[in-house]
Coordinates of C-alpha atoms and ligand atoms in Angstrom, one line a residue:
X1 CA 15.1 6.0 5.0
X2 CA 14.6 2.7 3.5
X3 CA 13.3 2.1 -0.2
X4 CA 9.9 0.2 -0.3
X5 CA 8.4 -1.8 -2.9
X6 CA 4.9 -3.3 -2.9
X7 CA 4.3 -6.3 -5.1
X8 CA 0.9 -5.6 -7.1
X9 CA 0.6 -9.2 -7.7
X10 CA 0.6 -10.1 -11.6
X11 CA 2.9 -12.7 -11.4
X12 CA 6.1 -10.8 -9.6
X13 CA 7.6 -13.0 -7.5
X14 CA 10.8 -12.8 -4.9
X15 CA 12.9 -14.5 -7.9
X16 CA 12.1 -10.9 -9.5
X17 CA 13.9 -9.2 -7.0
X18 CA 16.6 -12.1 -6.7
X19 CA 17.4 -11.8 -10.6
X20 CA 17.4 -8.1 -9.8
X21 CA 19.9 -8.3 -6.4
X22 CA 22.4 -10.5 -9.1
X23 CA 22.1 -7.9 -11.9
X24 CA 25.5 -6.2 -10.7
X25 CA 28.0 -9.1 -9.2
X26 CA 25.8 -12.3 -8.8
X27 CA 27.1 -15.7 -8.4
X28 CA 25.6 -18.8 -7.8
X29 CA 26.7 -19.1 -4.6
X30 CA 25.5 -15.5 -3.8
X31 CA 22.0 -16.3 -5.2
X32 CA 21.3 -19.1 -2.7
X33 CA 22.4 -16.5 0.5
X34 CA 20.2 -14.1 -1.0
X35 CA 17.1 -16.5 -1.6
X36 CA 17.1 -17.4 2.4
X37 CA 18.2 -13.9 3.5
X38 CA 15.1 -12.2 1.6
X39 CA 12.8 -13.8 3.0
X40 CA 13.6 -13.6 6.5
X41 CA 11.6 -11.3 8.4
X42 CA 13.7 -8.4 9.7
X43 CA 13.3 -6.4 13.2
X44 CA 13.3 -2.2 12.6
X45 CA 17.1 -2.6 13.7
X46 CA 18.2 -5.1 11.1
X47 CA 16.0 -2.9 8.5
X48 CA 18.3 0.1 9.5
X49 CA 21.9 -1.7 8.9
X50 CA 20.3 -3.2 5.3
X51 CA 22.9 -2.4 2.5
X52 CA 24.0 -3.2 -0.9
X53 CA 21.7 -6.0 -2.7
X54 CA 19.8 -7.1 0.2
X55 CA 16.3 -6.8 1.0
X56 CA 13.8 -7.9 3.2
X57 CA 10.3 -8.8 4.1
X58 CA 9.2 -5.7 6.0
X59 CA 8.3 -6.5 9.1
X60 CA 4.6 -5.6 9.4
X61 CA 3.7 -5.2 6.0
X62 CA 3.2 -8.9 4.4
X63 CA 3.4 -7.4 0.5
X64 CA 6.1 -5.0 1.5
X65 CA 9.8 -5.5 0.2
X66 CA 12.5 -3.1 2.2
X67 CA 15.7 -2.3 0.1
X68 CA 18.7 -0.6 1.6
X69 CA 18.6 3.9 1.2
X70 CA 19.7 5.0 -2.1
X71 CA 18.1 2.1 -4.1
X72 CA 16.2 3.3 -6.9
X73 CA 13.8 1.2 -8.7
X74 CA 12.6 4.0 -11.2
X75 CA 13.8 2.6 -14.4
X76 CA 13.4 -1.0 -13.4
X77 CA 11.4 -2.7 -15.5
X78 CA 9.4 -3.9 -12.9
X79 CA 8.2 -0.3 -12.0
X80 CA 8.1 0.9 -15.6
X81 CA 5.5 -1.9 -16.4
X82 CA 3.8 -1.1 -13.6
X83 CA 4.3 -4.7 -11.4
X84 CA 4.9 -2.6 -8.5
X85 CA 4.2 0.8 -7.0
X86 CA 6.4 2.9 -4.6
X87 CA 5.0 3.8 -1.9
X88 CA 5.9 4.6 1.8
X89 CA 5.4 2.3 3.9
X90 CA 2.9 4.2 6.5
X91 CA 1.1 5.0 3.0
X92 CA 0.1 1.3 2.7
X93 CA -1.4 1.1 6.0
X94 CA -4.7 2.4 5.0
X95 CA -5.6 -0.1 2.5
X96 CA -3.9 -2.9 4.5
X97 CA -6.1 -2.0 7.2
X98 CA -9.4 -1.7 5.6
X99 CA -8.8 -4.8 3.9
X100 CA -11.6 -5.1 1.9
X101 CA -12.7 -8.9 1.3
X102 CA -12.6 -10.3 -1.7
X103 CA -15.2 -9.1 -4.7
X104 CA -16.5 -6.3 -2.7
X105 CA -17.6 -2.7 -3.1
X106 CA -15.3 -0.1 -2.2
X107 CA -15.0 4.0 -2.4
X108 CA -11.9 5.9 -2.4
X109 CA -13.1 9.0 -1.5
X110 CA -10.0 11.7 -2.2
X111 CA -8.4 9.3 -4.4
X112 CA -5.8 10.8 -6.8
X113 CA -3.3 10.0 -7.8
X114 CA -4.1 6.4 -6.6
X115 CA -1.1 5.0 -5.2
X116 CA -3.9 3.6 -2.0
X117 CA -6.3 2.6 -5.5
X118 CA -3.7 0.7 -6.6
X119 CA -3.0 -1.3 -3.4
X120 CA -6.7 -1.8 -2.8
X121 CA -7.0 -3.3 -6.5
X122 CA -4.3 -5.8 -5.2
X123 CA -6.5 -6.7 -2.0
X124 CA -9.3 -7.5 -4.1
X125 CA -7.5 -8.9 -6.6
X126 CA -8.7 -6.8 -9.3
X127 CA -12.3 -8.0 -8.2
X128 CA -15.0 -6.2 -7.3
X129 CA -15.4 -2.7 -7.7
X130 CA -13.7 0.9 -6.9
X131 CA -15.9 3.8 -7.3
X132 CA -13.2 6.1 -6.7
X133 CA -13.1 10.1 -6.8
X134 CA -11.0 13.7 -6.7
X135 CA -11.3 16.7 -7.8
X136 CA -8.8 17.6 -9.4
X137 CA -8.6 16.7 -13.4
X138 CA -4.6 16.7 -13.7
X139 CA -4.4 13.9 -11.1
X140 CA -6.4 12.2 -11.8
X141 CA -5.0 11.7 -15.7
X142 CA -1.7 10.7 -13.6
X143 CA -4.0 8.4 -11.7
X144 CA -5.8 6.8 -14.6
X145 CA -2.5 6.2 -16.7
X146 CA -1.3 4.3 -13.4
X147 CA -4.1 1.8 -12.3
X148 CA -4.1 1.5 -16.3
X149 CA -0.3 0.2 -16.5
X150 CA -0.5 -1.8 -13.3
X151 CA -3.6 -3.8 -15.1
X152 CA -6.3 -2.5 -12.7
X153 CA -9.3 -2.9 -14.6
X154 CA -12.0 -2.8 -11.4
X155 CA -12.6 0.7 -11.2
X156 CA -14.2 3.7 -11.9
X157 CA -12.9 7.1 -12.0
X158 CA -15.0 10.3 -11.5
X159 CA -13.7 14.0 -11.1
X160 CA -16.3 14.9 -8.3
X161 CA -16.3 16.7 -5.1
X162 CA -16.7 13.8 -2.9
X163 CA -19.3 16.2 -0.3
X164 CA -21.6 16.1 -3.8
X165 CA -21.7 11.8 -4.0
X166 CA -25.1 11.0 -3.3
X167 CA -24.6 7.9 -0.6
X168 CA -28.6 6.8 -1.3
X169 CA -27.7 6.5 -5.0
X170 CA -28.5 2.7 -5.6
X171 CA -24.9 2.2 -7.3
X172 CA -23.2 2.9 -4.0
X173 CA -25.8 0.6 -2.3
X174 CA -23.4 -2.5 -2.2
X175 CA -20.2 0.0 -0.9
X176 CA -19.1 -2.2 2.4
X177 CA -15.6 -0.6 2.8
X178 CA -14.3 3.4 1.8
X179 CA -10.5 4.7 2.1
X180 CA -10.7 8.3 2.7
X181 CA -7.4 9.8 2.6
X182 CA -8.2 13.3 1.9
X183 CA -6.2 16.9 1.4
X184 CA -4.1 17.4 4.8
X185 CA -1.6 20.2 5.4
X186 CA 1.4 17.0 4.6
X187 CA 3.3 18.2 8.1
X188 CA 4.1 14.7 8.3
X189 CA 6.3 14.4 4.8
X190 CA 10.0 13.9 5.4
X191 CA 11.1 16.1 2.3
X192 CA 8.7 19.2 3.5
X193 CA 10.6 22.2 4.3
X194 CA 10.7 24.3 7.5
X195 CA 9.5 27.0 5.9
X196 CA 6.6 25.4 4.6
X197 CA 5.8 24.1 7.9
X198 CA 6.2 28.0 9.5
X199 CA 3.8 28.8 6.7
X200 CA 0.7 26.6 7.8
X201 CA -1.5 29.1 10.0
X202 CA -4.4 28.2 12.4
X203 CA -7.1 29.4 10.3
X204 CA -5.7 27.1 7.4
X205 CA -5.0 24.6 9.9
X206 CA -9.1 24.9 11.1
X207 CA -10.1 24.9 7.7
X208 CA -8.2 22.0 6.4
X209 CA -9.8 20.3 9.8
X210 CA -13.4 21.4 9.0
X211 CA -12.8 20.0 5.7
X212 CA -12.1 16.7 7.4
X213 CA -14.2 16.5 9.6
X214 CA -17.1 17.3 6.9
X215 CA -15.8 14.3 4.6
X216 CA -15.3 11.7 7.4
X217 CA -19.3 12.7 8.1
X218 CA -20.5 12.4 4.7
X219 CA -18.7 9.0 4.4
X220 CA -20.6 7.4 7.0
X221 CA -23.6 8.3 5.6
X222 CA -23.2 5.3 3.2
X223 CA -25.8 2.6 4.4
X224 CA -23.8 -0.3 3.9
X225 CA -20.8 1.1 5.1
X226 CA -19.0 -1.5 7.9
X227 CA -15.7 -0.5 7.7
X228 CA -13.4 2.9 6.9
X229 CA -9.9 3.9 7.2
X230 CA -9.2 7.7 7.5
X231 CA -5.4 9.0 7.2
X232 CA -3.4 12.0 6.7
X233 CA 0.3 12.5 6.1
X234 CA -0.2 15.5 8.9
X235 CA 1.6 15.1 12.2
X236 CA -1.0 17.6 13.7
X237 CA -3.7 16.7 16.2
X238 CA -6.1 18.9 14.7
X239 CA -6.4 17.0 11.9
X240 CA -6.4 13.4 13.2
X241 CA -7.3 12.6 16.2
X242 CA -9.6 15.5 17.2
X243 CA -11.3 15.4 13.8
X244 CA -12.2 11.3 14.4
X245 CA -13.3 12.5 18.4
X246 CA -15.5 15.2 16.9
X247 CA -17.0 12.8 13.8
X248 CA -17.4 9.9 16.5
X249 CA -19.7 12.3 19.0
X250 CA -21.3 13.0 16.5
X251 CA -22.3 9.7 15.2
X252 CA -23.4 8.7 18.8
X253 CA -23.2 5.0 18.8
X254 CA -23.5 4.1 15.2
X255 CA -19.5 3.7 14.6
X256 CA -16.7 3.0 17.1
X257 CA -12.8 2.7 16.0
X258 CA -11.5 -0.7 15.8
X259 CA -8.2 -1.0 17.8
X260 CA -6.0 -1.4 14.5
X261 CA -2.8 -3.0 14.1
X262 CA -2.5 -4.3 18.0
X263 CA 1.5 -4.6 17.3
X264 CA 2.3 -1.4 15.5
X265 CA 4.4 0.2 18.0
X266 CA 3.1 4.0 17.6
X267 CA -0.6 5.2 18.7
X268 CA -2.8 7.5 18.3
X269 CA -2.5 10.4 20.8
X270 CA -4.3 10.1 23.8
X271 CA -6.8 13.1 23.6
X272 CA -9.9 11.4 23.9
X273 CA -10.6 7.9 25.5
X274 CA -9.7 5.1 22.8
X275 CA -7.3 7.5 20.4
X276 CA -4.2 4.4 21.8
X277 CA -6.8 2.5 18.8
X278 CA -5.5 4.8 15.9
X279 CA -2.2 4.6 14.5
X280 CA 0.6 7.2 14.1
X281 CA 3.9 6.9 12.3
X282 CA 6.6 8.5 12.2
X283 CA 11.0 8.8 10.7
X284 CA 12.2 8.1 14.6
X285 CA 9.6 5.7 15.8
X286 CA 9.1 3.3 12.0
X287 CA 11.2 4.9 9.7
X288 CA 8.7 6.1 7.9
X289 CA 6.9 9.6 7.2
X290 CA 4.6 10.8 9.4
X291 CA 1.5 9.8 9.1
X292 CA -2.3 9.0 11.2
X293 CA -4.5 6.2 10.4
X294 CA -7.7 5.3 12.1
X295 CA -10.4 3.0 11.4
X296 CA -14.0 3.0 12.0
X297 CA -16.6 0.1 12.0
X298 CA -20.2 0.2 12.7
X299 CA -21.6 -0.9 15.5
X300 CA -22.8 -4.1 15.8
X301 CA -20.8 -5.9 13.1
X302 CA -18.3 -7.8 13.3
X303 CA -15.2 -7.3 11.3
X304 CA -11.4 -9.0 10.7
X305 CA -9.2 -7.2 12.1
X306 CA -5.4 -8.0 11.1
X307 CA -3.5 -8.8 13.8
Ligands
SAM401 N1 -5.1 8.7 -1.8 C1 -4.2 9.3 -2.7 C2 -3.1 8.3 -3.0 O1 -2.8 7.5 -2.2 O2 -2.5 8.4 -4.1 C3 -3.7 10.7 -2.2 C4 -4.8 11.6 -1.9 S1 -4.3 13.3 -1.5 C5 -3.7 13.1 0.1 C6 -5.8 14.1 -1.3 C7 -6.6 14.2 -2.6 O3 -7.9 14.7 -2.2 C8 -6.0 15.2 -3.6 O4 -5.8 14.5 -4.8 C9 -7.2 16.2 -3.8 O5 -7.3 16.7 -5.1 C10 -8.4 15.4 -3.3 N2 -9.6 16.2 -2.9 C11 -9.6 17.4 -2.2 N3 -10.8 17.8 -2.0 C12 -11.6 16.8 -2.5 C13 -13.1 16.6 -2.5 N4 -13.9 17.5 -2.0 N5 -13.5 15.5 -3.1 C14 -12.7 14.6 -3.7 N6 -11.4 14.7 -3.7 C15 -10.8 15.8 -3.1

């Protein structure tokens, strides 16, 4: 697939990436074509014939930068100094759509190792706050070394089972908006092998599930929750669209799912009445990995969608 870059904000600009397209064999001449051709917004057919220096706007993505396959932006000095993160692009989706507003409260529940942290610290604009959690210690150094290097300062990082956050503590009593992108069986990663796949039974499936389902419960149990994004990098029902069914019964009318990203051209599977609302991605349908993202708000409030 393509090679995506998401501007963190700090200054990088598209003359970045221009002074970066004319590293190998750029003119003057070629500069100017680049300039207008970068910022052209591309369809999914143009971003499939991209090659050599160009790049474009991604399409839905309004911080996303799509480079031709092969590109590598690992010891670019951009990346190394943290300016941007790489990320796929159905991996920015969750924070895109929760888009926080400016200077608010946030939780990232399952949060190592904080590539979504990162590009919800650029939504606020390293305002606000990030209360954001895992589990597990070695990810969370990773994590810490990252939102460090890409000048995140609104944040704080605790290894704790999210299921053991009390949501009536009065710190969290200002949390408007929480990303929960928790532990998933990864069906939906390009690079998984067959074998791995083969390997994922139905009782791990069910448990990974009741996992889910348990942590999309205890998230709404936040009082001043309005908004969440859930998401997995699983392709399998069980662990999107019947776990928001079975969280939404449950929740009677307190939260519905907001029909997210109208124009994104994959939707949720149609299981239960209103799953067309969540998003799905996939390599064939957005060139990207496969991935489920829905979002919640509670009832009663309004909130911006993007469009
Ligand atoms: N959101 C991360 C990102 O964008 O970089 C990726 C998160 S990964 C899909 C899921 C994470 O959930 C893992 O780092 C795992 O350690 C963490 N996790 C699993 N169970 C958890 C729990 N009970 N509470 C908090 N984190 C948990």
């Amino acid at each position: 697939g393509c090679c995506l870059v998401m501007k963190l904000g700090r200054g990088v600009g598209w003359r970045d990436f221009c002074t970066w397209a004319l590293d190998v064999s750029g003119t003057e001449c070629d500069k100017a074509e680049l300039c207008s051709s970068s910022v052209c917004v591309g369809s999914v057919e143009e971003l499939k014939i991209l090659s050599g220096k160009k790049f474009l706007l991604d399409i839905h993505l309004p911080e996303l930068l799509v480079f031709p396959p092969q590109t590598d932006f690992h010891d670019n000095r951009l990346y190394t100094s943290g300016h941007i993160i790489l990320q796929d692009k159905a991996s920015c989706l969750p924070a895109f759509l929760l888009s926080p507003s400016a200077g608010s409260h946030v939780i990232d529940a399952c949060a190592a190792p904080g590539n979504k942290t990162s590009h919800l610290a650029a939504i606020l604009k390293n305002k606000g706050h990030i209360f954001a959690f895992d589990v597990d210690t070695k990810r969370l150094a990773t994590m810490n070394t990252m939102l460090m290097r890409a000048g995140v300062t609104s944040f704080k990082l605790a290894q704790q089972d999210f299921l053991t956050v009390d949501p009536q503590d009065p710190k969290y009593s200002k949390v408007k908006y929480i990303l929960l992108d928790p532990s998933c069986s990864g069906s939906g990663m390009v690079a998984r092998l067959p074998l791995e796949e083969a390997a994922l039974s139905a009782e791990r499936l069910q448990a990974l599930a009741g996992f889910q389902r348990r942590v999309l419960s205890h998230a709404l149990r936040f009082p001043a929750v309005q908004r969440l994004a859930y998401s997995t990098c699983s392709v399998h029902r069980e662990e999107n669209e019947d776990v928001v069914h079975a969280v939404l019964q449950e929740q009677g009318s307190a939260f519905r799912l907001v029909n997210a990203f109208p124009s994104w051209p994959c939707r949720g599977l149609a299981t239960f009445p209103g799953a067309e609302c969540c998003l799905r991605a996939s390599p064939a349908d957005t060139l990207t990995q496969g991935f489920f993202v829905a979002v919640l708000e509670r009832c009663g409030e309004e909130a911006a969608v993007p469009s």
